[in-house]
Amino acid sequence: MSLLVRGANQVATPTGNGARLGPELATLTVYSDAVIRCENGRIAFVGEESEDLRRFGEPDEILDTDGGCVLPGFVDPHTHPVWAGSREDEFDRRLRGETYMDIARSGGGINSTVHATRAASSEELLTATLARLDRFLTHGTTTIEAKSGYGLDLETELRMLEVIRDADNVHPIDLHPTCLAAHEVPPEYRDDPEAWVRRLVDEIHPEIARSGLAEAVDVFCEEGVFDLEQTRRLLADADSLGWRIHLHADELTPLGGAELAVELGALSADHLMCITPEGVAALARSETAAVLLPGTSFFLRSPWAPARALVDAGCAVALATDCNPGSSPTESMPMIIALATLGMGLGVAEAVTASTLNAAAAIGRDDEIGSIEEGKSADLIVLDGPAYQHLVYNFGVNPVRHVVKGGRVVVRDGVRFDSRSSRNPEGA
Ligand code: NIG
Ligand code: FE
């Protein structure tokens, strides 16, 4: 199966394996008049159309981009996409002045979603998740990291991870599952959080690792949730369980989560709204990615992570939605890029690299995805505009016109399209 993507005014991509650091973050390779040849799901060629035809002949299918801009599909390296219910009541309470933590401590927050998620059937969770995945996809995201964490008991955590596996099997988006059983202290352990930490370490983490349903593990390291010492214990045997580490770090208070992530050799330290200068220096000396989630700052009306300082210090900065029902209910990477530029002060080229190649590095997949280069998976988006700045320029609307995943057109003219399934709107 071959696909030729042609007619682009611009093809823009970061290049090279590994996260781009410092000034390299702003360096995109920009082709004018290039075509992209996809063969059997991979990128086989990027360059002049005449050379493409000489080397490969007629393609099975052509996607004419009509003067648009082609970018790599977005990689979203931090999402919580499986949940039931919604928390619009908390949104109103926060607008009236209560904080995220006030609401969590009064019985709302993560535990209110835990209540709804435990009560939902796996079918209901899968249906809700697939609807979210369609929104991720139509906004240009072709790969996500996906966390559990609204079960907070063995059975529901496993069911969430099964939903992630099932969604991965039926949806074009690739999902990389993370166990976040240490997302909060469940109500039944409120009076004895230490017993919950012991249960996670002794039983829940090992059982989930045995199931093979998670690639990585995460902990919400935060004042009033899991402190540094508990987080250290929760992650001490990650290696022997076969898990890489992501960490919710320095989100609401400057606890030193970034330094701990570095100490543990984590793939990423995420949020970092309250990171200290010592934390920035530690990340800059390490391979641990700094995953920034400006949707959370926007939605909680809290400070931005110090994106410029992190980039300038040489940290591997990536961007993600944090898609979840409490602090960032969005699937839209273009919205995140708007916030990263207009809010946090990154340039558009920097934000593109942070949402593609660096985001792929933050989940350990930069050898497979995240840039438009020969040999990588053919995951591409076409913007409704001639240049990559149009990601943000026409703000508040979806700038993504077409999406290609693994060499197949899966969104056409903004609509979910799959030539191999009954969901094809044209019925072919
Ligand atoms: O990344 N901080 C912890 N977890 C989520 C919020 C989850 C929720 O409120 O439901 C976050 O912000
Ligand atoms: Fe999160």
Coordinates of C-alpha atoms and ligand atoms in Angstrom, one line a residue:
M1 CA 0.0 0.0 0.0
S2 CA 1.5 3.3 -1.0
L3 CA 0.3 6.9 -0.5
L4 CA 1.7 10.0 -2.1
V5 CA 1.2 13.3 -0.2
R6 CA 1.6 16.1 -2.7
G7 CA 0.8 19.7 -3.4
A8 CA 2.0 21.1 -0.1
N9 CA 3.2 24.7 0.1
Q10 CA 5.4 23.6 3.0
V11 CA 6.6 20.5 4.7
A12 CA 8.0 21.4 8.1
T13 CA 9.6 19.0 10.6
P14 CA 12.2 18.7 13.3
T15 CA 14.9 16.2 12.2
G16 CA 17.3 13.8 14.0
N17 CA 16.9 11.2 16.6
G18 CA 16.7 12.3 20.2
A19 CA 15.2 15.3 21.8
R20 CA 16.2 18.7 20.4
L21 CA 17.8 20.9 23.1
G22 CA 18.2 24.7 23.5
P23 CA 18.4 26.6 20.2
E24 CA 17.9 23.3 18.3
L25 CA 14.3 23.3 19.5
A26 CA 13.5 26.2 17.1
T27 CA 15.3 24.6 14.1
L28 CA 12.7 23.0 11.8
T29 CA 13.6 21.6 8.4
V30 CA 11.2 23.4 6.0
Y31 CA 10.8 22.1 2.4
S32 CA 8.9 23.9 -0.2
D33 CA 7.6 21.8 -3.2
A34 CA 8.3 18.5 -1.5
V35 CA 6.2 15.4 -1.7
I36 CA 6.1 12.6 0.9
R37 CA 6.0 9.0 -0.2
C38 CA 4.5 6.5 2.2
E39 CA 5.1 2.8 1.6
N40 CA 3.6 0.1 3.9
G41 CA 3.0 2.5 6.7
R42 CA 6.5 4.1 6.7
I43 CA 7.9 7.2 5.1
A44 CA 10.0 6.1 2.1
F45 CA 10.9 9.4 0.6
V46 CA 10.7 13.2 1.2
G47 CA 11.7 15.4 -1.8
E48 CA 11.0 16.4 -5.4
E49 CA 8.0 14.8 -7.1
S50 CA 9.9 14.0 -10.2
E51 CA 12.4 12.0 -8.3
D52 CA 9.7 10.3 -6.3
L53 CA 7.9 9.1 -9.5
R54 CA 11.2 7.9 -11.0
R55 CA 12.0 5.9 -7.9
F56 CA 8.6 4.5 -6.9
G57 CA 6.2 4.9 -9.8
E58 CA 2.5 5.5 -9.5
P59 CA 1.2 5.4 -5.9
D60 CA -2.0 3.4 -4.9
E61 CA -3.4 6.6 -3.5
I62 CA -2.8 10.4 -3.6
L63 CA -3.6 12.9 -0.9
D64 CA -3.5 16.4 -2.6
T65 CA -2.9 18.9 0.2
D66 CA -3.9 21.9 -2.0
G67 CA -1.2 24.3 -0.8
G68 CA -1.4 23.3 2.9
C69 CA 1.4 22.8 5.4
V70 CA 2.4 19.2 6.3
L71 CA 3.7 18.5 9.8
P72 CA 4.5 15.3 11.7
G73 CA 1.4 14.0 13.6
F74 CA 1.4 15.2 17.2
V75 CA 2.6 12.9 20.0
D76 CA 0.8 13.6 23.3
P77 CA 3.1 12.3 26.0
H78 CA 0.8 12.8 29.0
T79 CA -2.9 12.0 29.0
H80 CA -5.6 10.5 31.3
P81 CA -8.1 9.5 28.6
V82 CA -10.2 6.9 30.3
W83 CA -12.9 8.1 32.8
A84 CA -16.6 8.3 33.4
G85 CA -18.6 11.3 34.5
S86 CA -17.6 15.0 34.3
R87 CA -16.8 17.8 36.8
E88 CA -18.3 21.0 35.5
D89 CA -19.6 21.7 39.0
E90 CA -16.0 22.0 40.2
F91 CA -15.2 24.3 37.3
D92 CA -17.9 26.7 38.6
R93 CA -16.6 26.4 42.2
R94 CA -13.1 27.3 41.0
L95 CA -14.3 30.3 39.1
R96 CA -15.9 31.4 42.4
G97 CA -12.5 31.2 44.2
E98 CA -12.1 27.7 45.6
T99 CA -8.8 26.0 44.7
Y100 CA -8.2 22.6 43.0
M101 CA -6.9 21.2 46.3
D102 CA -9.8 22.7 48.4
I103 CA -12.2 20.9 46.2
A104 CA -10.2 17.6 46.3
R105 CA -10.0 17.7 50.1
S106 CA -13.8 18.3 50.3
G107 CA -14.5 15.0 48.5
G108 CA -14.4 16.2 44.9
G109 CA -11.4 16.1 42.6
I110 CA -9.8 12.9 41.4
N111 CA -11.9 10.8 43.9
S112 CA -15.2 12.1 42.4
T113 CA -14.0 10.7 39.0
V114 CA -12.9 7.5 40.8
H115 CA -16.4 7.0 42.1
A116 CA -18.0 7.4 38.6
T117 CA -15.3 5.3 36.9
R118 CA -15.6 2.4 39.3
A119 CA -19.4 2.4 38.7
A120 CA -19.0 2.4 34.9
S121 CA -18.9 -0.8 32.8
S122 CA -15.8 -1.5 30.7
E123 CA -18.0 -1.0 27.6
E124 CA -19.1 2.4 28.8
L125 CA -15.5 3.3 29.5
L126 CA -14.4 2.1 26.1
T127 CA -17.1 4.1 24.3
A128 CA -16.2 7.3 26.1
T129 CA -12.5 6.7 25.4
L130 CA -13.0 6.1 21.7
A131 CA -15.0 9.3 21.4
R132 CA -12.1 11.2 23.0
L133 CA -9.6 9.4 20.7
D134 CA -11.6 10.6 17.7
R135 CA -11.2 14.2 19.0
F136 CA -7.5 13.7 19.6
L137 CA -7.2 12.4 16.0
T138 CA -9.2 15.1 14.3
H139 CA -7.0 17.7 16.1
G140 CA -3.9 16.0 14.7
T141 CA -2.7 13.7 17.4
T142 CA -1.5 10.3 16.2
T143 CA 0.1 8.8 19.3
I144 CA -0.6 9.3 23.0
E145 CA 0.7 8.1 26.3
A146 CA -2.4 7.0 28.3
K147 CA -2.6 6.6 32.1
S148 CA -4.9 4.6 34.3
G149 CA -5.5 6.2 37.8
Y150 CA -9.3 6.6 38.2
G151 CA -9.8 3.1 39.6
L152 CA -7.5 3.2 42.7
D153 CA -8.3 -0.5 43.3
L154 CA -6.7 -3.5 41.5
E155 CA -9.9 -4.5 39.6
T156 CA -10.7 -1.0 38.2
E157 CA -7.1 -0.1 37.5
L158 CA -6.8 -3.3 35.4
R159 CA -10.1 -2.6 33.7
M160 CA -8.8 0.9 32.7
L161 CA -5.6 -0.6 31.3
E162 CA -7.7 -3.2 29.4
V163 CA -9.8 -0.3 27.9
I164 CA -6.5 1.3 26.8
R165 CA -5.4 -1.9 25.2
D166 CA -8.8 -2.4 23.5
A167 CA -8.8 1.2 22.3
D168 CA -5.3 0.7 20.9
N169 CA -6.5 -2.3 19.0
V170 CA -9.4 -0.7 17.3
H171 CA -8.4 3.0 16.9
P172 CA -5.8 4.5 14.5
I173 CA -4.1 6.3 17.4
D174 CA -1.3 4.4 19.1
L175 CA -1.7 4.3 22.9
H176 CA 1.2 3.8 25.3
P177 CA -0.2 2.6 28.6
T178 CA 1.1 3.9 32.0
C179 CA 0.0 2.5 35.4
L180 CA -1.1 5.5 37.6
A181 CA -2.6 3.5 40.5
A182 CA -0.7 6.0 42.7
H183 CA -2.8 8.9 41.5
E184 CA -4.5 9.7 44.8
V185 CA -5.4 8.1 48.2
P186 CA -8.8 6.4 47.7
P187 CA -11.6 7.2 50.2
E188 CA -11.3 3.8 51.9
Y189 CA -7.7 4.6 52.9
R190 CA -8.2 8.2 53.8
D191 CA -7.5 7.5 57.5
D192 CA -4.4 5.4 56.7
P193 CA -2.6 6.6 53.6
E194 CA 0.5 4.6 54.6
A195 CA -1.5 1.4 54.2
W196 CA -2.4 2.4 50.7
V197 CA 1.2 3.0 49.8
R198 CA 2.1 -0.5 51.2
R199 CA -0.8 -2.0 49.2
L200 CA 0.4 -0.4 46.0
V201 CA 4.0 -1.5 46.6
D202 CA 3.2 -5.1 47.8
E203 CA 0.3 -6.0 45.7
I204 CA -1.2 -3.6 43.1
H205 CA 2.0 -2.6 41.2
P206 CA 3.3 -6.2 41.0
E207 CA -0.1 -7.5 39.8
I208 CA -0.4 -4.9 37.2
A209 CA 3.2 -5.5 36.0
R210 CA 2.3 -9.2 35.8
S211 CA -0.7 -8.4 33.6
G212 CA 1.7 -6.9 31.0
L213 CA -0.9 -4.1 30.5
A214 CA 1.4 -1.1 31.3
E215 CA 4.7 0.0 29.9
A216 CA 5.5 2.6 32.5
V217 CA 4.5 3.8 36.0
D218 CA 3.6 7.3 37.3
V219 CA 2.9 8.8 40.7
F220 CA 1.2 12.1 41.6
C221 CA 4.0 13.4 43.8
E222 CA 2.4 16.4 45.6
E223 CA 1.9 17.9 49.0
G224 CA -1.2 16.1 50.5
V225 CA -1.0 13.2 48.0
F226 CA 2.3 11.3 47.9
D227 CA 5.4 13.0 49.4
L228 CA 9.0 12.5 48.1
E229 CA 9.7 9.6 50.5
Q230 CA 6.5 7.8 49.6
T231 CA 7.1 8.4 45.9
R232 CA 10.6 7.0 46.2
R233 CA 9.2 3.8 47.8
L234 CA 6.4 3.6 45.1
L235 CA 9.0 3.7 42.3
A236 CA 11.8 1.7 43.9
D237 CA 11.1 -1.5 42.0
A238 CA 10.0 0.1 38.8
D239 CA 13.0 -1.3 37.1
S240 CA 12.5 -4.9 38.2
L241 CA 8.8 -4.6 37.2
G242 CA 10.0 -3.7 33.7
W243 CA 8.6 -0.2 33.9
R244 CA 9.9 3.2 32.8
I245 CA 9.0 6.1 35.0
H246 CA 6.9 9.3 34.4
L247 CA 6.3 11.6 37.4
H248 CA 3.7 14.2 38.2
A249 CA 6.3 16.6 39.6
D250 CA 6.2 20.1 41.1
E251 CA 2.6 20.8 39.9
L252 CA 1.0 22.7 42.7
T253 CA 3.9 23.0 45.2
P254 CA 7.7 23.1 44.9
L255 CA 8.3 19.7 46.5
G256 CA 11.5 18.7 44.5
G257 CA 9.7 16.2 42.2
A258 CA 11.9 17.2 39.3
E259 CA 15.1 16.4 41.2
L260 CA 13.5 13.1 42.3
A261 CA 12.6 12.2 38.7
V262 CA 16.3 12.8 37.7
E263 CA 17.5 10.7 40.7
L264 CA 15.2 7.8 39.6
G265 CA 16.3 8.0 35.9
A266 CA 12.7 8.8 34.9
L267 CA 11.8 9.2 31.2
S268 CA 10.0 12.4 32.1
A269 CA 9.1 14.9 34.8
D270 CA 5.7 16.4 34.1
H271 CA 3.9 19.7 35.0
L272 CA 6.7 21.6 36.7
M273 CA 4.7 24.7 37.2
C274 CA 6.4 25.1 40.6
I275 CA 9.9 23.8 39.7
T276 CA 12.8 25.5 41.5
P277 CA 16.0 26.7 39.9
E278 CA 17.7 23.6 41.4
G279 CA 15.1 21.4 39.6
V280 CA 15.7 23.2 36.3
A281 CA 19.5 22.6 36.7
A282 CA 19.0 18.9 37.6
L283 CA 16.8 18.3 34.5
A284 CA 19.3 20.1 32.3
R285 CA 22.0 17.8 33.4
S286 CA 19.9 14.7 32.8
E287 CA 18.2 12.7 30.0
T288 CA 14.8 13.2 31.8
A289 CA 12.3 15.1 29.6
A290 CA 10.5 18.1 30.9
V291 CA 6.9 17.6 29.9
L292 CA 4.9 20.9 30.1
L293 CA 1.1 21.0 30.3
P294 CA -0.1 24.6 29.8
G295 CA -3.7 23.4 29.5
T296 CA -3.6 22.8 33.3
S297 CA -2.3 26.2 34.1
F298 CA -4.9 27.8 31.8
F299 CA -7.8 25.7 33.2
L300 CA -6.7 26.0 36.9
R301 CA -5.7 29.7 36.4
S302 CA -2.4 28.9 38.0
P303 CA 1.1 30.0 36.9
W304 CA 2.8 28.8 33.7
A305 CA 5.7 26.4 34.0
P306 CA 8.9 28.4 33.3
A307 CA 9.2 27.2 29.7
R308 CA 11.8 29.7 28.5
A309 CA 14.1 29.0 31.5
L310 CA 13.8 25.2 30.8
V311 CA 14.6 25.6 27.1
D312 CA 17.4 28.0 27.7
A313 CA 18.9 25.7 30.4
G314 CA 19.0 22.9 27.8
C315 CA 16.2 20.7 29.1
A316 CA 14.4 18.3 26.8
V317 CA 11.1 20.2 26.7
A318 CA 8.0 18.5 25.4
L319 CA 4.3 19.6 25.4
A320 CA 1.2 17.5 26.3
T321 CA -2.5 18.1 26.9
D322 CA -2.8 16.3 30.3
C323 CA -6.3 15.5 29.0
N324 CA -8.4 14.7 32.1
P325 CA -11.7 15.7 33.6
G326 CA -10.4 17.9 36.4
S327 CA -7.5 20.1 35.4
S328 CA -7.4 20.0 31.6
P329 CA -10.4 18.6 29.8
T330 CA -9.1 19.0 26.2
E331 CA -7.8 16.7 23.5
S332 CA -6.4 19.6 21.4
M333 CA -2.7 19.9 20.8
P334 CA -3.2 23.0 18.7
M335 CA -4.8 24.6 21.8
I336 CA -1.8 23.5 23.9
I337 CA 0.5 25.0 21.3
A338 CA -1.5 28.3 21.4
L339 CA -1.0 28.4 25.2
A340 CA 2.7 27.4 24.9
T341 CA 3.4 30.3 22.5
L342 CA 1.0 33.1 23.6
G343 CA 1.1 32.1 27.2
M344 CA 4.4 30.5 28.0
G345 CA 6.5 32.4 25.5
L346 CA 7.8 29.6 23.2
G347 CA 8.1 30.3 19.5
V348 CA 5.8 28.3 17.1
A349 CA 8.7 26.3 15.8
E350 CA 9.8 25.5 19.3
A351 CA 6.3 24.4 20.2
V352 CA 6.1 22.2 17.1
T353 CA 9.3 20.4 18.0
A354 CA 8.1 20.0 21.6
S355 CA 4.8 18.4 20.4
T356 CA 6.4 16.0 17.9
L357 CA 10.0 14.8 18.2
N358 CA 10.6 15.9 21.8
A359 CA 7.2 14.4 22.8
A360 CA 8.2 11.1 21.1
A361 CA 11.5 11.2 23.1
A362 CA 9.5 11.8 26.3
I363 CA 7.8 8.4 25.8
G364 CA 11.0 6.7 24.5
R365 CA 9.7 6.4 20.9
D366 CA 11.8 9.0 19.0
D367 CA 13.3 6.3 16.8
E368 CA 9.9 5.5 15.4
I369 CA 7.8 8.6 15.3
G370 CA 7.9 12.4 15.8
S371 CA 9.4 13.6 12.5
I372 CA 9.0 13.4 8.8
E373 CA 12.1 11.3 7.9
E374 CA 12.7 8.2 5.9
G375 CA 12.0 5.0 7.8
K376 CA 9.7 6.6 10.4
S377 CA 6.0 5.8 10.7
A378 CA 4.0 7.8 8.2
D379 CA 2.1 9.9 10.7
L380 CA 1.4 13.2 9.2
I381 CA -1.0 16.1 9.5
V382 CA -2.0 18.7 6.9
L383 CA -2.9 22.2 8.2
D384 CA -5.5 24.4 6.7
G385 CA -3.0 27.1 5.9
P386 CA 0.2 27.5 3.9
A387 CA 2.7 27.6 6.8
Y388 CA 3.2 26.0 10.3
Q389 CA 2.4 29.3 12.1
H390 CA -1.2 28.7 11.1
L391 CA -1.3 26.2 13.9
V392 CA -1.8 29.2 16.2
Y393 CA -2.6 32.1 13.9
N394 CA -6.2 31.3 13.3
F395 CA -6.7 30.6 17.0
G396 CA -9.6 28.9 18.7
V397 CA -10.6 26.7 15.8
N398 CA -9.2 23.4 14.6
P399 CA -6.4 24.1 12.0
V400 CA -6.0 20.4 11.1
R401 CA -7.6 19.5 7.7
H402 CA -6.2 16.0 7.0
V403 CA -4.5 13.3 9.2
V404 CA -2.5 10.3 8.0
K405 CA -1.6 7.5 10.4
G406 CA 0.7 4.7 9.4
G407 CA 0.3 5.7 5.8
R408 CA -3.5 5.7 5.8
V409 CA -5.7 8.8 5.5
V410 CA -7.7 8.7 8.8
V411 CA -9.1 12.3 8.8
R412 CA -10.2 14.0 5.6
D413 CA -11.4 17.5 5.5
G414 CA -11.7 17.5 9.3
V415 CA -13.8 14.4 9.4
R416 CA -12.8 11.0 10.8
F417 CA -12.4 8.8 7.8
D418 CA -11.3 5.2 7.5
S419 CA -11.3 3.4 4.2
R420 CA -11.2 0.0 6.0
S421 CA -14.0 0.5 8.4
S422 CA -17.8 1.1 8.4
R423 CA -17.0 4.5 9.9
N424 CA -16.2 5.9 6.4
P425 CA -18.6 8.7 6.0
E426 CA -18.7 8.1 2.3
G427 CA -19.6 4.5 2.8
A428 CA -16.9 3.2 0.5
Ligands
NIG1 O1 -2.3 15.8 35.9 N1 -2.4 16.0 39.0 C1 -2.9 14.9 39.0 N2 -3.7 14.4 37.9 C2 -4.3 15.2 37.0 C3 -5.6 15.8 37.4 C4 -6.6 14.7 37.5 C5 -7.9 15.1 37.9 O2 -8.1 16.2 38.4 O3 -8.8 14.3 37.6 C6 -3.3 16.3 36.4 O4 -3.5 17.5 36.6
FE2 FE -1.6 14.5 34.6

